[in-house]
Every structure is written in structure tokens, then in C-alpha cells.
Short mmCIF file of C-alpha atoms and ligand atoms in Angstrom, two decimals:
data_model
loop_
_atom_site.label_atom_id
_atom_site.label_comp_id
_atom_site.label_asym_id
_atom_site.label_seq_id
_atom_site.Cartn_x
_atom_site.Cartn_y
_atom_site.Cartn_z
CA GLY A 656 -21.42 -21.74 2.03
CA PHE A 657 -22.97 -18.41 1.17
CA VAL A 658 -20.41 -15.74 0.43
CA PRO A 659 -21.82 -12.21 0.39
CA ALA A 660 -20.71 -9.94 -2.45
CA ALA A 661 -17.61 -8.03 -1.49
CA GLY A 662 -17.81 -4.25 -1.41
CA LEU A 663 -15.40 -1.59 -0.24
CA GLU A 664 -15.34 2.21 -0.21
CA VAL A 665 -12.23 4.18 0.66
CA ASP A 666 -12.46 7.74 1.92
CA TYR A 667 -10.65 10.35 3.97
CA ALA A 668 -11.95 12.01 7.13
CA ASP A 669 -10.87 14.36 9.92
CA THR A 670 -9.22 12.75 12.94
CA ALA A 671 -12.05 14.12 15.12
CA GLN A 672 -14.34 11.62 13.34
CA LEU A 673 -12.56 8.59 14.79
CA PRO A 674 -15.11 7.73 17.54
CA VAL A 675 -18.03 8.09 15.13
CA LEU A 676 -16.31 5.94 12.53
CA LEU A 677 -15.46 3.17 14.99
CA ALA A 678 -19.06 3.15 16.21
CA ASP A 679 -20.15 2.22 12.67
CA PRO A 680 -20.43 -1.59 12.31
CA ARG A 681 -19.74 -1.33 8.56
CA VAL A 682 -16.31 0.22 9.05
CA LEU A 683 -13.67 -2.39 8.25
CA ALA A 684 -10.57 -0.32 9.02
CA VAL A 685 -9.41 3.19 9.89
CA PHE A 686 -5.84 4.41 9.40
CA GLY A 687 -4.51 7.44 11.23
CA PHE A 688 -1.67 8.92 9.22
CA GLN A 689 0.34 10.74 11.84
CA ALA A 690 3.89 10.17 13.09
CA GLY A 691 4.76 10.73 16.75
CA ASP A 692 2.62 10.85 19.87
CA GLY A 693 -0.16 13.26 18.92
CA ALA A 694 -2.36 10.73 17.14
CA PRO A 695 -5.73 9.73 18.56
CA ALA A 696 -5.60 6.46 20.50
CA SER A 697 -7.99 3.52 20.33
CA ASP A 698 -7.77 -0.17 21.22
CA ASP A 699 -10.24 -1.03 18.47
CA PRO A 700 -8.51 -3.66 16.26
CA ARG A 701 -9.90 -1.86 13.20
CA TYR A 702 -7.78 1.22 14.00
CA LEU A 703 -4.11 1.50 13.03
CA GLN A 704 -1.91 4.51 13.58
CA VAL A 705 0.50 4.66 10.66
CA GLY A 706 3.84 6.31 11.40
CA LEU A 707 3.94 8.46 8.27
CA GLN A 708 3.63 12.22 8.54
CA PRO A 709 0.92 13.82 6.41
CA ASP A 710 1.36 17.21 4.80
CA GLY A 711 -1.18 19.49 6.44
CA ALA A 712 -3.72 18.36 9.01
CA PRO A 713 -3.61 14.67 9.97
CA ARG A 714 -6.23 12.63 8.14
CA LEU A 715 -7.95 9.32 8.62
CA GLU A 716 -8.31 6.83 5.79
CA VAL A 717 -11.54 4.88 6.18
CA TRP A 718 -12.44 1.53 4.59
CA ARG A 719 -16.19 0.95 4.59
CA SER A 720 -17.66 -2.42 3.82
CA THR A 721 -21.19 -3.30 2.72
CA GLY A 722 -21.75 -5.83 5.50
CA THR A 723 -21.53 -6.05 9.26
CA VAL A 724 -17.96 -6.25 10.49
CA HIS A 725 -16.61 -8.48 13.25
CA SER A 726 -13.13 -7.85 14.61
CA GLY A 727 -10.57 -9.04 17.10
CA ARG A 728 -6.93 -9.25 18.06
CA GLU A 729 -4.81 -12.39 18.43
CA ALA A 730 -2.46 -12.99 21.38
CA ASP A 731 0.57 -11.88 19.32
CA GLY A 732 -1.12 -8.60 18.35
CA LEU A 733 -2.38 -9.54 14.88
CA ALA A 734 -5.47 -7.38 14.39
CA TRP A 735 -8.28 -8.40 12.05
CA ALA A 736 -11.72 -7.34 10.93
CA SER A 737 -13.98 -9.17 8.50
CA ASP A 738 -17.40 -8.86 6.92
CA GLY A 739 -17.97 -12.30 5.41
CA ALA A 740 -16.32 -11.43 2.11
CA LEU A 741 -13.27 -9.32 2.97
CA MET A 742 -10.76 -9.30 5.80
CA PHE A 743 -8.56 -6.45 6.95
CA GLY A 744 -5.50 -7.41 8.99
CA ALA A 745 -2.51 -5.68 10.52
CA LEU A 746 0.77 -6.63 12.19
CA GLN A 747 3.40 -4.45 13.82
CA ILE A 748 6.72 -6.22 14.12
CA ASP A 749 9.42 -4.78 16.36
CA GLU A 750 12.65 -5.36 14.45
CA SER A 751 14.77 -5.70 17.58
CA ARG A 752 12.70 -8.68 18.76
CA HIS A 753 13.33 -10.56 15.52
CA GLY A 754 16.96 -9.73 14.74
CA GLY A 755 16.57 -7.20 11.93
CA ILE A 756 14.46 -6.12 9.00
CA LEU A 757 15.00 -9.34 7.02
CA GLU A 758 13.74 -11.47 9.90
CA ALA A 759 10.91 -9.04 10.70
CA GLY A 760 9.73 -9.23 7.09
CA GLU A 761 10.01 -13.02 7.05
CA HIS A 762 8.07 -13.31 10.28
CA ALA A 763 5.36 -10.88 9.18
CA TYR A 764 4.65 -12.72 5.94
CA ALA A 765 4.86 -16.23 7.38
CA ARG A 766 2.53 -15.18 10.18
CA LEU A 767 -0.07 -13.42 8.08
CA LEU A 768 -0.12 -16.04 5.33
CA SER A 769 -0.64 -18.78 7.89
CA ALA A 770 -3.49 -16.81 9.47
CA LEU A 771 -5.43 -16.12 6.28
CA PRO A 772 -6.75 -19.59 5.37
CA GLY A 773 -7.79 -20.39 8.94
CA GLN A 774 -9.80 -17.22 9.06
CA GLY A 775 -11.45 -18.12 5.75
CA TYR A 776 -9.92 -15.33 3.66
CA PRO A 777 -7.03 -17.09 1.89
CA HIS A 778 -6.59 -14.62 -1.00
CA LEU A 779 -4.40 -11.61 -0.38
CA LEU A 780 -5.54 -8.73 -2.61
CA ARG A 781 -3.51 -5.78 -1.35
CA ILE A 782 -0.76 -5.20 1.21
CA TRP A 783 1.16 -2.21 2.57
CA ASN A 784 4.65 -2.37 4.14
CA TYR A 785 6.04 0.59 6.08
CA LEU A 786 9.61 0.31 7.36
CA ASP A 787 12.14 2.66 8.87
CA ALA A 788 15.39 3.77 7.18
CA ILE A 789 14.36 1.95 4.02
CA ILE A 790 17.42 2.89 1.93
CA ASP A 791 20.03 2.64 4.70
CA GLY A 792 22.83 0.19 3.98
CA ASP A 793 24.89 -0.38 0.86
CA GLY A 794 24.38 -2.74 -2.04
CA ASP A 795 22.66 -5.97 -1.07
CA ASP A 796 22.78 -4.90 2.60
CA GLU A 797 20.33 -2.08 1.91
CA ARG A 798 17.38 -2.50 4.24
CA TYR A 799 14.78 -2.55 1.45
CA ARG A 800 16.70 -5.32 -0.31
CA GLN A 801 16.95 -7.23 2.97
CA PHE A 802 13.23 -6.75 3.48
CA CYS A 803 12.61 -8.19 -0.01
CA VAL A 804 14.65 -11.30 0.96
CA GLY A 805 12.74 -11.75 4.21
CA ARG A 806 9.35 -11.17 2.57
CA ALA A 807 10.09 -13.79 -0.09
CA ARG A 808 11.25 -16.30 2.57
CA GLY A 809 8.10 -15.69 4.56
CA ILE A 810 5.94 -16.19 1.47
CA GLY A 811 7.77 -19.36 0.46
CA THR A 812 6.98 -21.11 -2.82
CA ILE A 813 4.23 -19.29 -4.68
CA ASP A 814 3.11 -18.70 -8.27
CA PRO A 815 4.28 -15.08 -8.78
CA GLY A 816 1.18 -14.55 -10.91
CA THR A 817 -0.86 -14.71 -7.68
CA LEU A 818 1.05 -12.06 -5.72
CA PRO A 819 -0.97 -9.18 -4.25
CA ALA A 820 -0.76 -5.52 -5.17
CA ALA A 821 1.50 -3.70 -2.71
CA THR A 822 3.24 -0.64 -1.41
CA ALA A 823 6.60 -0.66 0.39
CA ILE A 824 7.65 2.73 1.67
CA GLY A 825 9.92 4.24 4.30
CA ARG A 826 8.72 5.76 7.55
CA LEU A 827 10.78 8.76 8.68
CA ASP A 828 9.94 8.80 12.39
CA GLY A 829 12.90 6.61 13.37
CA VAL A 830 10.73 3.83 14.81
CA ARG A 831 12.13 0.40 13.93
CA VAL A 832 8.77 -1.28 13.76
CA LEU A 833 7.65 -2.88 10.51
CA GLN A 834 4.01 -2.02 9.95
CA VAL A 835 2.17 -4.37 7.59
CA TYR A 836 -1.53 -4.23 6.82
CA TRP A 837 -3.57 -5.98 4.18
CA LEU A 838 -6.88 -6.69 2.53
CA ALA A 839 -7.73 -10.34 1.89
CA ALA A 840 -10.78 -11.98 0.35
CA ARG A 841 -12.69 -15.25 0.33
CA VAL A 842 -12.39 -15.44 -3.46
CA PRO A 843 -9.29 -14.61 -5.52
CA GLY A 844 -8.91 -11.39 -7.48
CA THR A 845 -7.05 -10.84 -10.73
CA PRO A 846 -3.52 -9.45 -10.35
CA LEU A 847 -2.57 -6.97 -13.06
CA GLU A 848 0.77 -6.08 -14.59
CA ASN A 849 1.71 -2.83 -16.33
CA PRO A 850 2.59 -2.88 -20.06
CA ARG A 851 5.11 -0.04 -19.50
CA GLN A 852 6.91 -1.88 -16.71
CA VAL A 853 8.76 -5.12 -16.19
CA SER A 854 6.94 -7.16 -13.56
CA ALA A 855 8.56 -6.35 -10.23
CA TRP A 856 9.03 -10.07 -9.51
CA ARG A 857 11.12 -10.21 -12.73
CA TYR A 858 13.41 -7.28 -11.91
CA PRO A 859 17.03 -8.15 -12.80
CA ARG A 860 19.74 -8.89 -10.23
CA GLN A 861 21.07 -5.30 -10.19
CA TYR A 862 18.20 -4.26 -7.86
CA GLY A 863 18.98 -6.84 -5.24
CA PRO A 864 19.29 -10.56 -4.50
CA GLN A 865 15.50 -11.00 -4.33
CA SER A 866 13.09 -9.34 -6.74
CA PRO A 867 10.16 -7.58 -5.03
CA SER A 868 7.08 -9.74 -4.46
CA PHE A 869 4.10 -7.74 -5.73
CA ALA A 870 1.71 -7.19 -8.63
CA ARG A 871 1.12 -3.74 -10.15
CA GLY A 872 -2.58 -3.80 -9.39
CA MET A 873 -5.49 -5.98 -8.37
CA LEU A 874 -9.06 -6.33 -9.56
CA ALA A 875 -11.37 -8.07 -7.14
CA ALA A 876 -13.50 -10.98 -8.37
CA PRO A 877 -16.25 -10.21 -10.89
CA GLY A 878 -19.49 -9.26 -9.18
CA SER A 879 -17.81 -7.57 -6.24
CA SER A 880 -17.98 -3.81 -5.89
CA LEU A 881 -14.39 -3.04 -5.09
CA PRO A 882 -12.38 -0.33 -6.80
CA LEU A 883 -9.25 -1.19 -8.77
CA LEU A 884 -6.42 -1.47 -6.24
CA LEU A 885 -3.34 0.41 -7.50
CA SER A 886 0.07 -0.61 -6.17
CA GLY A 887 2.69 1.91 -5.23
CA THR A 888 3.61 3.40 -8.60
CA ALA A 889 6.64 5.51 -9.41
CA SER A 890 8.76 6.73 -12.32
CA VAL A 891 9.91 3.25 -13.31
CA VAL A 892 9.74 2.30 -17.00
CA GLY A 893 10.91 -1.16 -17.95
CA HIS A 894 12.83 -1.70 -14.74
CA ALA A 895 14.78 1.59 -14.78
CA THR A 896 14.16 4.78 -12.83
CA LEU A 897 13.54 7.74 -15.14
CA HIS A 898 14.10 11.47 -14.46
CA GLY A 899 16.11 10.90 -11.28
CA GLU A 900 16.89 14.63 -11.00
CA ASP A 901 13.46 15.99 -11.87
CA THR A 902 10.60 15.42 -9.44
CA LEU A 903 7.88 16.90 -11.63
CA ARG A 904 8.87 14.74 -14.59
CA GLN A 905 8.86 11.73 -12.23
CA LEU A 906 5.33 12.71 -11.26
CA GLU A 907 4.29 12.84 -14.94
CA GLU A 908 5.87 9.43 -15.59
CA THR A 909 4.07 8.06 -12.53
CA PHE A 910 0.73 9.24 -13.93
CA ALA A 911 1.61 7.71 -17.31
CA ASN A 912 2.19 4.40 -15.49
CA LEU A 913 -1.08 4.73 -13.58
CA ASP A 914 -2.94 5.52 -16.84
CA ALA A 915 -1.45 2.41 -18.45
CA LEU A 916 -2.49 0.28 -15.49
CA VAL A 917 -6.04 1.66 -15.60
CA GLY A 918 -6.05 0.83 -19.32
CA THR A 919 -5.05 -2.75 -18.56
CA ALA A 920 -7.81 -2.99 -15.97
CA ARG A 921 -10.39 -1.57 -18.40
CA ALA A 922 -9.66 -4.36 -20.86
CA ARG A 923 -11.13 -6.68 -18.21
CA LEU A 924 -13.63 -4.30 -16.65
CA PRO A 925 -14.87 -1.83 -19.30
CA SER A 926 -17.15 -0.08 -16.81
CA LEU A 927 -14.08 1.26 -15.01
CA PRO A 928 -13.69 5.01 -15.73
CA ALA A 929 -10.77 5.79 -18.06
CA HIS A 930 -9.63 8.74 -15.95
CA PHE A 931 -9.27 9.50 -12.27
CA GLY A 932 -12.42 11.13 -10.88
CA ALA A 933 -14.96 10.98 -8.08
CA GLY A 934 -14.22 7.30 -7.43
CA SER A 935 -10.45 7.73 -7.15
CA ARG A 936 -8.55 8.05 -3.87
CA LEU A 937 -4.79 8.51 -3.94
CA LYS A 938 -1.92 8.59 -1.49
CA VAL A 939 1.06 10.59 -2.72
CA TYR A 940 4.37 9.77 -1.00
CA VAL A 941 7.06 12.48 -1.25
CA ARG A 942 10.68 11.95 -0.20
CA ASP A 943 11.75 15.59 0.27
CA ALA A 944 9.31 17.68 2.29
CA ALA A 945 10.63 20.85 0.59
CA GLU A 946 9.21 19.54 -2.70
CA ILE A 947 5.67 19.08 -1.40
CA PRO A 948 4.39 22.56 -2.44
CA ALA A 949 5.54 22.06 -6.06
CA ILE A 950 4.08 18.57 -6.11
CA ARG A 951 0.79 19.86 -4.74
CA GLN A 952 0.66 22.47 -7.51
CA ALA A 953 1.27 19.79 -10.14
CA LEU A 954 -1.36 17.50 -8.59
CA ALA A 955 -3.90 20.33 -8.64
CA ARG A 956 -3.16 20.85 -12.36
CA HIS A 957 -3.26 17.16 -13.21
CA LEU A 958 -6.20 15.87 -11.19
CA PRO A 959 -9.85 16.93 -11.37
CA PRO A 960 -11.12 18.42 -8.09
CA GLU A 961 -13.29 15.33 -7.35
CA VAL A 962 -10.20 13.18 -6.72
CA ALA A 963 -9.48 12.98 -2.99
CA TYR A 964 -5.86 12.50 -2.04
CA ILE A 965 -3.47 12.86 0.85
CA VAL A 966 0.22 13.75 0.65
CA LEU A 967 2.60 11.91 2.96
CA HIS A 968 6.25 12.62 3.75
CA ALA A 969 7.86 9.22 3.23
CA GLU A 970 11.00 7.67 1.79
CA VAL A 971 10.68 5.81 -1.51
CA CYS A 972 12.56 2.51 -1.77
CA ARG A 973 15.04 3.52 -4.50
CA ARG A 974 17.39 6.40 -3.83
CA ASP A 975 16.58 8.01 -7.18
CA LEU A 976 12.80 7.84 -6.80
CA ARG A 977 11.40 11.07 -5.35
CA VAL A 978 7.67 10.43 -5.48
CA GLU A 979 5.30 7.46 -5.49
CA ILE A 980 1.50 7.16 -5.68
CA ASP A 981 -0.91 4.41 -4.69
CA GLY A 982 -4.63 4.32 -4.28
CA VAL A 983 -7.94 3.02 -5.52
CA HIS A 984 -9.96 3.80 -8.62
CA GLY A 985 -13.55 2.91 -9.36
C1 3EB B 1763 8.75 -0.01 -8.10
O1 3EB B 1763 8.00 0.17 -9.06
C2 3EB B 1763 8.68 0.99 -6.97
O2 3EB B 1763 8.42 -3.81 -2.73
O3 3EB B 1763 6.31 -4.04 -2.30
C3 3EB B 1763 6.36 -0.12 -5.39
C4 3EB B 1763 5.34 -0.89 -4.83
C5 3EB B 1763 7.68 -0.43 -5.10
C6 3EB B 1763 5.63 -1.98 -3.99
C7 3EB B 1763 7.24 -3.45 -2.86
C8 3EB B 1763 7.97 -1.52 -4.26
C9 3EB B 1763 6.96 -2.28 -3.71
O4 3EB B 1763 9.57 -0.93 -8.08
C10 3EB B 1763 8.81 0.38 -5.64
#
């Protein structure tokens, strides 16, 4: 059948805008970044409160589509919204009801991957995973490593070259609910790897029993007007963490990785701008809240003023990683 061209714009807005945004039939999803009880409430399936604390005033992230959006919620809580080309979805899995983070991750991925084809959007482009106490536990019992095992079990057998771009980051509000949300499409995109980094799905055994299941970036199908989707990117070169004691050098290495990924994307899509600018939106995750002012200063030096970004207090999934950035670029 006819598949409309996919289009997506990502932007940030004040929380007071929530009712206006949800009244717009082209809004595919709205994320309220705010831990605790103060966040605005809405039953609209397109709205998700994310339990990460922003630095400064709470902000909304808005995904706008080019078509008319239909949305709903399944009996188990799976929320979805779709426009004929793209589908947003979200699941919130209470760990205690599934027996732990491994089982919660397994359930989330099995559930969402089984839902996608039936809804007509079989191709996962991008996914976010927010989990509590992400680096608690030692060795292979670390919760992030357990999550990686559960995620891989839930995915099952798959060509790793088709994995989506992703972020996995720690919430700090103490709520043991795995929040997963995603963007899927009717037609497949092109996953990208980073020439400076070993593919995450090829990380060696030292990082855990199951290598992480994600691509470094995703380009939507040719002809769609989606920005480049950048995975959570940190100071990892090869597979090793660099500058474990120096947050600002980690930030520089992160931007070097993002530049390399944009370069890889430009080889396929030369119209993509070489540098971050008016079409770039970033989320900057910072482990230690005391370091946010210095990171903000460095961001202001590094990024042109047209780049919109939010800074979130969140725990990165390796103990020696202090900062991570994801976002879109177009
Ligand atoms: C890294 O490069 C940093 O497990 O889904 C970044 C993005 C990271 C996604 C994931 C992990 C994930 O390995 C960590």
C-alpha cells in the first residue's frame, strides 16, 4: 500500500506548553524530563514522563511528524502513536513484577518486538532504555550487564547489523521501573557504526557476558526527512574508556566520536551538515551534578548557539564514564 514519506522534527519546549502540544494532531510524542512528583500529568499515550532530572527548568522534548497521528494504549500499558510512516512506542516495566532487571529487559524487548510487525512498523530505528541503579552489583552481576543479557534474550536471534541506535542510561530517582521508548518505521533505515569505535555488539568479554545490542547511529530510509539519529556516545575509543579521571577530556573525546559518526553518515548522505548547527538537538547526560557547571561552560564553547540541548543528571553505564551525549542531527 501507499506509505507516506517519513518526517520527524525534534525540539524542546517549556512544560507549560504540554496541553497545546498534545492538542496538535501532528505531535507524535512528548517527553517530560523531570524526576519525582512535580511533573505535569496526562493520560495521552503520546506523553511520557521520564524519570531523569534536568539541570535547570524542566523541559519537554517534542517529536513532530509530517502526518496526522493516531495513538492508543494496549491493555498491558504499551503506549503507541503512529502517522502512517513512523511509530512511537513506550513501555514501563516494574522490575518487581518480573523478578529483576534481567527479566524486565527480556520482557520489554520480547513485548515490543512482537508488537511492531502487527502494528505495521517492523523496523526499529531508535530506542532509549532508562533503568535505576545501573552500575549497582559487581562483575557480571552488575545491573547494566544483567540488562544486556535480558535485552539480548528478548531480542532473540537477529542479524546484529540490523540493531537500532540506542541509549541506555541510569535514572537516579530510585524508582525500579525500566522505561523503554522507541521509534520504529514501516521501511528499514541504515544502521551506522563508528570508525573510532569497536561495534558495541562486538565488545569483548571483559565488559560482560552479553555485548550491548545497539548500533552507533541510524539513518532513515532515503527520501524520508528524518535527522541522523545519534546513539548515546561517550569517551569510548576502540572498546576502552579514555580519560576516566578527566570529565572535560571525556567530553572532547565524545565530540570526536560524534564528529566521526557524522562523517560516516555524510558518506551516505552528503547533504547532511558536517557540523552541529540549527538542525542538531542534543541530550547531555552527566553523572556528577557538581560537574554540570563546568560541562555547561565547555558545551557553550564547543557548540554554536543554534544547537538546542538539555543537560540531564543521569548515571552512565560504565563506572569510569562521566558524560554521555545523544541526539539528532539534520
Ligand atoms: C558505549 O559506547 C557507552 O547499552 O544500549 C551507549 C549507548 C552505551 C547505548 C546500550 C550503551 C548503550 O558503550 C554505553
